Short mmCIF file of the C-alpha atoms (twelve columns), coordinates in Angstrom:
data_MODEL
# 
_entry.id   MODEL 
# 
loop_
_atom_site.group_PDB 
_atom_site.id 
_atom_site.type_symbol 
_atom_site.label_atom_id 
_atom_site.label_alt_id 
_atom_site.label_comp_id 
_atom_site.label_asym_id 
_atom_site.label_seq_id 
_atom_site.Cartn_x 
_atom_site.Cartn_y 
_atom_site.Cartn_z 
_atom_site.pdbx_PDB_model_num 
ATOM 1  C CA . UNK A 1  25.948 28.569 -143.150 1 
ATOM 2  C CA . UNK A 2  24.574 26.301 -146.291 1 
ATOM 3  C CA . UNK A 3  21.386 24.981 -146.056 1 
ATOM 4  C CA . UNK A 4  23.064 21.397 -146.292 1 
ATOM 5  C CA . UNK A 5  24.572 22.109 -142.881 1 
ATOM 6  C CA . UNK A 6  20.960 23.023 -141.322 1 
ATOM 7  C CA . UNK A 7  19.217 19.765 -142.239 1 
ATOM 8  C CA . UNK A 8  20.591 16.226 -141.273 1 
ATOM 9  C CA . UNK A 9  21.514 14.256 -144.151 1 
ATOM 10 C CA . UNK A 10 19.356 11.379 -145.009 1 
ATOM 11 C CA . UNK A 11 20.158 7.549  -144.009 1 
ATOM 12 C CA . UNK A 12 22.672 9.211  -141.374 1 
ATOM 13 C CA . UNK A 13 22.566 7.269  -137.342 1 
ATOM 14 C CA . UNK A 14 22.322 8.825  -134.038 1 
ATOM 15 C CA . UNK A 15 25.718 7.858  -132.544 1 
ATOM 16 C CA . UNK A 16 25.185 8.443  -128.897 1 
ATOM 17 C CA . UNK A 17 28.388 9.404  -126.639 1 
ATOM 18 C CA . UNK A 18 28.813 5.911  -125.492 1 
ATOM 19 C CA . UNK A 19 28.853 4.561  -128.495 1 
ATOM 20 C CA . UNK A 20 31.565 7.298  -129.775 1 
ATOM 21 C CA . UNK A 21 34.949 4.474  -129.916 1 
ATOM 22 C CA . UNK A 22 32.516 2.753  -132.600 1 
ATOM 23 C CA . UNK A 23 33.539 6.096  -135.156 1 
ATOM 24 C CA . UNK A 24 36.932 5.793  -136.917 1 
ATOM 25 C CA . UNK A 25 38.926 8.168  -138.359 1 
ATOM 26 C CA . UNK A 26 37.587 9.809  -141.727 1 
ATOM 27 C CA . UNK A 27 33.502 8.898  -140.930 1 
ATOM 28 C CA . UNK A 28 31.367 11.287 -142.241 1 
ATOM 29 C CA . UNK A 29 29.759 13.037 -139.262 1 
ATOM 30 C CA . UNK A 30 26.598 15.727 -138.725 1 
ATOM 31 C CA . UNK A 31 26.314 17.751 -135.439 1 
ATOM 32 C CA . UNK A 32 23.957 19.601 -133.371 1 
ATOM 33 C CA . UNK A 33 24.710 21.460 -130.079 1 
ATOM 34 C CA . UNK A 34 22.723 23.629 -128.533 1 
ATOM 35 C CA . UNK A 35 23.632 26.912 -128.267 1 
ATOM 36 C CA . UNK A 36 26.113 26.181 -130.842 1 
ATOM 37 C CA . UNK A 37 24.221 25.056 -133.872 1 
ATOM 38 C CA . UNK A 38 24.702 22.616 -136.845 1 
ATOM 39 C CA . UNK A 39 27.888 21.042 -138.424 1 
ATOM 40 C CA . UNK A 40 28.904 18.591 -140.550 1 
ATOM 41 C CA . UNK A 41 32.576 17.073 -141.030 1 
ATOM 42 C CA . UNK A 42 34.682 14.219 -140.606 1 
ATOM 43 C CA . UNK A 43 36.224 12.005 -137.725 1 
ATOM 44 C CA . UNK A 44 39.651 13.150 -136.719 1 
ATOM 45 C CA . UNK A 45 40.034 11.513 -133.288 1 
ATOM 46 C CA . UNK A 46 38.299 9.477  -130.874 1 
ATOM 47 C CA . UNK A 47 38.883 8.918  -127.126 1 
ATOM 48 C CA . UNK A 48 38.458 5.361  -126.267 1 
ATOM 49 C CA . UNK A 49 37.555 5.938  -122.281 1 
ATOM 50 C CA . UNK A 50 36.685 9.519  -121.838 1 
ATOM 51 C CA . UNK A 51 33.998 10.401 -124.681 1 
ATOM 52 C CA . UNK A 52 35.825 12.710 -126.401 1 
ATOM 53 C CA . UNK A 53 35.081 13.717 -129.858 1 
ATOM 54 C CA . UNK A 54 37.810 15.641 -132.603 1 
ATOM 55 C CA . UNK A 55 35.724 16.569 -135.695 1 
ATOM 56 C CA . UNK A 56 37.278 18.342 -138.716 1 
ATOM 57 C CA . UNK A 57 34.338 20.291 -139.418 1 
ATOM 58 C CA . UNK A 58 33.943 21.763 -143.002 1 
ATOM 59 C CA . UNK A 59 34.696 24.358 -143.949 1 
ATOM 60 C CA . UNK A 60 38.087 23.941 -142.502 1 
ATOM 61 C CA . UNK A 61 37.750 24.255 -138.493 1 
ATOM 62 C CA . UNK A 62 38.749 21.620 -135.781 1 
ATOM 63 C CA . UNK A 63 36.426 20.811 -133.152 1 
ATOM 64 C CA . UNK A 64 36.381 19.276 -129.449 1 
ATOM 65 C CA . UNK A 65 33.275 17.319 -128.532 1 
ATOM 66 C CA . UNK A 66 32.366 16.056 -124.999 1 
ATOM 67 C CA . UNK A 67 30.094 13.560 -124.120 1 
ATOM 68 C CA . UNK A 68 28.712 15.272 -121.233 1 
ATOM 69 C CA . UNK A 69 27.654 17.887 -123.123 1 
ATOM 70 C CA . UNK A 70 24.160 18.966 -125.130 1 
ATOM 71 C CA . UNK A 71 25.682 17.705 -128.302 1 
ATOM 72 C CA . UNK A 72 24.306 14.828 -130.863 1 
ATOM 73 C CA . UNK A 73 26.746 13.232 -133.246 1 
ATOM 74 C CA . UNK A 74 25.075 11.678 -136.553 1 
ATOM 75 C CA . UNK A 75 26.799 9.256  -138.285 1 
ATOM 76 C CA . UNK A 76 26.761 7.932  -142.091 1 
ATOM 77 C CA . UNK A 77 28.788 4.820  -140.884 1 
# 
């Protein structure tokens, strides 16, 4: 892991779960989960009513996000 991916890039938002259908497709994201770690990627799809999160992280991986779980999505948008 690059030390770019441990430290949350500057001028980036907290996007809290609710607030998830504001993200479009291609928005530059950074996430932590515990027990999971540090990512950072961009916006592949977002569920409008159930707070689900699809993240193409880099280096090349997709990823599910859920709402109800310990995860923080940080957004440069």
């Amino acid at each position: 892991m690059t030390s770019t991916l441990l430290k949350r890039p500057v001028g980036y938002r907290h996007i809290p779960a609710s607030k998830w259908t504001e993200l479009t497709s291609g928005d530059a994201v950074w996430i932590y989960e515990a027990g999971w770690g540090v990512g950072a990627g961009r916006v592949d799809e977002v569920s409008g009513d159930h707070e689900l999160l699809w993240v193409f992280l880099e280096p090349g991986s997709r990823r599910l996000l859920c709402g109800t779980d310990a995860v923080e999505v940080w957004s440069a948008a």
